[in-house]
mmCIF file of C-alpha atoms in Angstrom:
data_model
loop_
_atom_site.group_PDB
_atom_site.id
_atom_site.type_symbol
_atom_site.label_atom_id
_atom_site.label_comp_id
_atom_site.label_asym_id
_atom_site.label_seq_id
_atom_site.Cartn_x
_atom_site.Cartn_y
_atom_site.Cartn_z
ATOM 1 C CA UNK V 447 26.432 -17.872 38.540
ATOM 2 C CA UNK V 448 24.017 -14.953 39.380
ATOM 3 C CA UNK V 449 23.025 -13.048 42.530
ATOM 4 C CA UNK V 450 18.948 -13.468 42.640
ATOM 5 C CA UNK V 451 17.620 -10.575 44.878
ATOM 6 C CA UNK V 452 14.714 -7.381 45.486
ATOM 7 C CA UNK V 453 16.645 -5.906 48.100
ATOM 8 C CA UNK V 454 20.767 -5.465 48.288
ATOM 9 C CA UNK V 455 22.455 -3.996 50.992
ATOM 10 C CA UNK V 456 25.309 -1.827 50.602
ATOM 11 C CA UNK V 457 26.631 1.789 50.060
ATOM 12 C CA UNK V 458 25.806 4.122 47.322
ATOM 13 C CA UNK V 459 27.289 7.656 46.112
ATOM 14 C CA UNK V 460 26.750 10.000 43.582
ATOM 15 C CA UNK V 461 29.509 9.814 40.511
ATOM 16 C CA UNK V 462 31.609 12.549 40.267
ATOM 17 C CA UNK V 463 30.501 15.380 37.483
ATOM 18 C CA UNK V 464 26.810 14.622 38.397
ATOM 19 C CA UNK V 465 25.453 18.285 38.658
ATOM 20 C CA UNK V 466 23.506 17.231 41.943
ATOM 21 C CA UNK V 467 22.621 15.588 44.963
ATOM 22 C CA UNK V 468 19.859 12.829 44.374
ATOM 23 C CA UNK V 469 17.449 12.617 47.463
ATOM 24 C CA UNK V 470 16.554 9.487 48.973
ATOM 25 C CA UNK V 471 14.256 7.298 47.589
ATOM 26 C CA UNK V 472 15.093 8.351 43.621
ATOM 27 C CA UNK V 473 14.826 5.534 41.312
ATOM 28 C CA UNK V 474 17.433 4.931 38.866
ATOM 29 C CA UNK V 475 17.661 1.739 36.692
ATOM 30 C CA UNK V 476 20.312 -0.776 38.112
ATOM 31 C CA UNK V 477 22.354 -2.364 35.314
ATOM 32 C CA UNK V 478 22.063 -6.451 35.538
ATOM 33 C CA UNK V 479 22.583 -9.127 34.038
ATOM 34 C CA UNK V 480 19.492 -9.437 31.931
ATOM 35 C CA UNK V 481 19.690 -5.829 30.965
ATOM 36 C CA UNK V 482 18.283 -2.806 32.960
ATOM 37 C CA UNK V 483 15.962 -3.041 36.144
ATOM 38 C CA UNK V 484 13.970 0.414 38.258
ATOM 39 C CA UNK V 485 15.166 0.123 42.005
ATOM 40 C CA UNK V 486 14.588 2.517 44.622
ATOM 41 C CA UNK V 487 17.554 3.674 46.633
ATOM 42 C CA UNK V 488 16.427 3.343 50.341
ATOM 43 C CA UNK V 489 18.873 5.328 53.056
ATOM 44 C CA UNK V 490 19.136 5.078 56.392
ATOM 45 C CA UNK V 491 17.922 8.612 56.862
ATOM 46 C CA UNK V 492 14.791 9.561 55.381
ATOM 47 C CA UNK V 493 15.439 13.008 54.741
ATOM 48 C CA UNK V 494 19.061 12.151 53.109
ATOM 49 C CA UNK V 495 20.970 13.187 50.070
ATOM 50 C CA UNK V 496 22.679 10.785 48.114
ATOM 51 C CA UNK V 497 26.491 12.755 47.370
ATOM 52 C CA UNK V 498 29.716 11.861 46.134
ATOM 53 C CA UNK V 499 30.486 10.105 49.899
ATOM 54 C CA UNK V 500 29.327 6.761 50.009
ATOM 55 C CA UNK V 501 26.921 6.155 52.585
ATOM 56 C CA UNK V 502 24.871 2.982 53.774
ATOM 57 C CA UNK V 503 21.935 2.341 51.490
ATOM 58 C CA UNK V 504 19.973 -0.418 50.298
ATOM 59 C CA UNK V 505 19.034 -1.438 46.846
ATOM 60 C CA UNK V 506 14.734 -2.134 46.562
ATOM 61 C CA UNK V 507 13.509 -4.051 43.297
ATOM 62 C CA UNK V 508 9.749 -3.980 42.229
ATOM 63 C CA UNK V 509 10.540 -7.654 40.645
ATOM 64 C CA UNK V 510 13.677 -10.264 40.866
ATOM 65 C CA UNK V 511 16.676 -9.105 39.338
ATOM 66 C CA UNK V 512 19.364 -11.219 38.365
ATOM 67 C CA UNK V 513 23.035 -9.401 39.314
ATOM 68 C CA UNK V 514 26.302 -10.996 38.404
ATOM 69 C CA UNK V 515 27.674 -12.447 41.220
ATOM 70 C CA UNK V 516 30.634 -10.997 43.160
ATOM 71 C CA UNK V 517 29.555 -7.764 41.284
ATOM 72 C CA UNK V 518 32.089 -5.191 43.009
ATOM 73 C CA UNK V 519 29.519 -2.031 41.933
ATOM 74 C CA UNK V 520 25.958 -1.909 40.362
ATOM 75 C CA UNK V 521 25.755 0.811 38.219
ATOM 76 C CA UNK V 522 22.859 3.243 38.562
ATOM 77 C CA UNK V 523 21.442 5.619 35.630
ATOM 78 C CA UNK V 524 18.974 8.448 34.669
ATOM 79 C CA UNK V 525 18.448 7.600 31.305
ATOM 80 C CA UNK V 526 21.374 6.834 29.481
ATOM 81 C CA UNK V 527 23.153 8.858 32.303
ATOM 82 C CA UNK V 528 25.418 7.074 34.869
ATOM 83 C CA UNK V 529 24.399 8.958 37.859
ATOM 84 C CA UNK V 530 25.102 6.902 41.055
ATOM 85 C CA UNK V 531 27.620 3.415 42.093
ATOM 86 C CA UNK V 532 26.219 1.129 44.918
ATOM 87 C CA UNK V 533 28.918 -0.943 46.104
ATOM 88 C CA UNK V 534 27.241 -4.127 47.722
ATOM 89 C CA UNK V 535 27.946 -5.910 51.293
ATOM 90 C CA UNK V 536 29.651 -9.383 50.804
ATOM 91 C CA UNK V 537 27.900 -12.237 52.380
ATOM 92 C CA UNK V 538 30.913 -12.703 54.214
ATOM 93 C CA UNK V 539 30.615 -9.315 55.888
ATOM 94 C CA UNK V 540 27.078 -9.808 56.561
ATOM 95 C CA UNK V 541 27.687 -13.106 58.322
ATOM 96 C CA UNK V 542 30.832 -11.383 59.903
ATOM 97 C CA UNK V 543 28.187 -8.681 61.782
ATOM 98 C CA UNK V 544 26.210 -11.058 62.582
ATOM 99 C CA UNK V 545 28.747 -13.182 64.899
ATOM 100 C CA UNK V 546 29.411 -9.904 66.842
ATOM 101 C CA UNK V 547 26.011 -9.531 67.092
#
């Protein structure tokens, strides 16, 4: 079974021996499970730098993607270049916010 989505919420950080920040809004390709897809990484700040501390992001896709479901990390590259992980929220954490809420 697959996770169909254009947008994932979650955290993202840089990988370590990346030789720099990435600024919000780069576009790396995701890794999926029909090959490679361009997202944009979306952070809550606008003016934020995605570093090696994971920080609340969200995943955008110019088309549906298809990522395996109860994926732990989407991998994110430059090329052939792993540059960034985004860990996404469980559904059972989203529905867990939105009881409190």
């Amino acid at each position: 079974m697959h996770l169909v989505a254009m947008k994932v919420v979650g955290t993202v950080f840089r990988v370590d021996g990346t030789p720099w920040d990435y600024h919000n809004n780069s576009r790396p390709s995701a890794s999926g499970a029909a090959g490679f897809a361009i997202c944009e990484v979306v952070l809550a700040d606008p003016e934020g730098l995605i570093t090696t501390m994971p920080q609340k992001a969200e995943l955008h896709f110019l088309r549906v993607v298809q990522l395996e479901d109860g994926a732990e990390e989407i991998d994110l590259y430059d090329g052939p270049k792993l540059i960034m992980k985004f860990r996404p929220v469980a559904l059972a954490e989203l529905q867990a916010v939105s009881a409190i809420l």
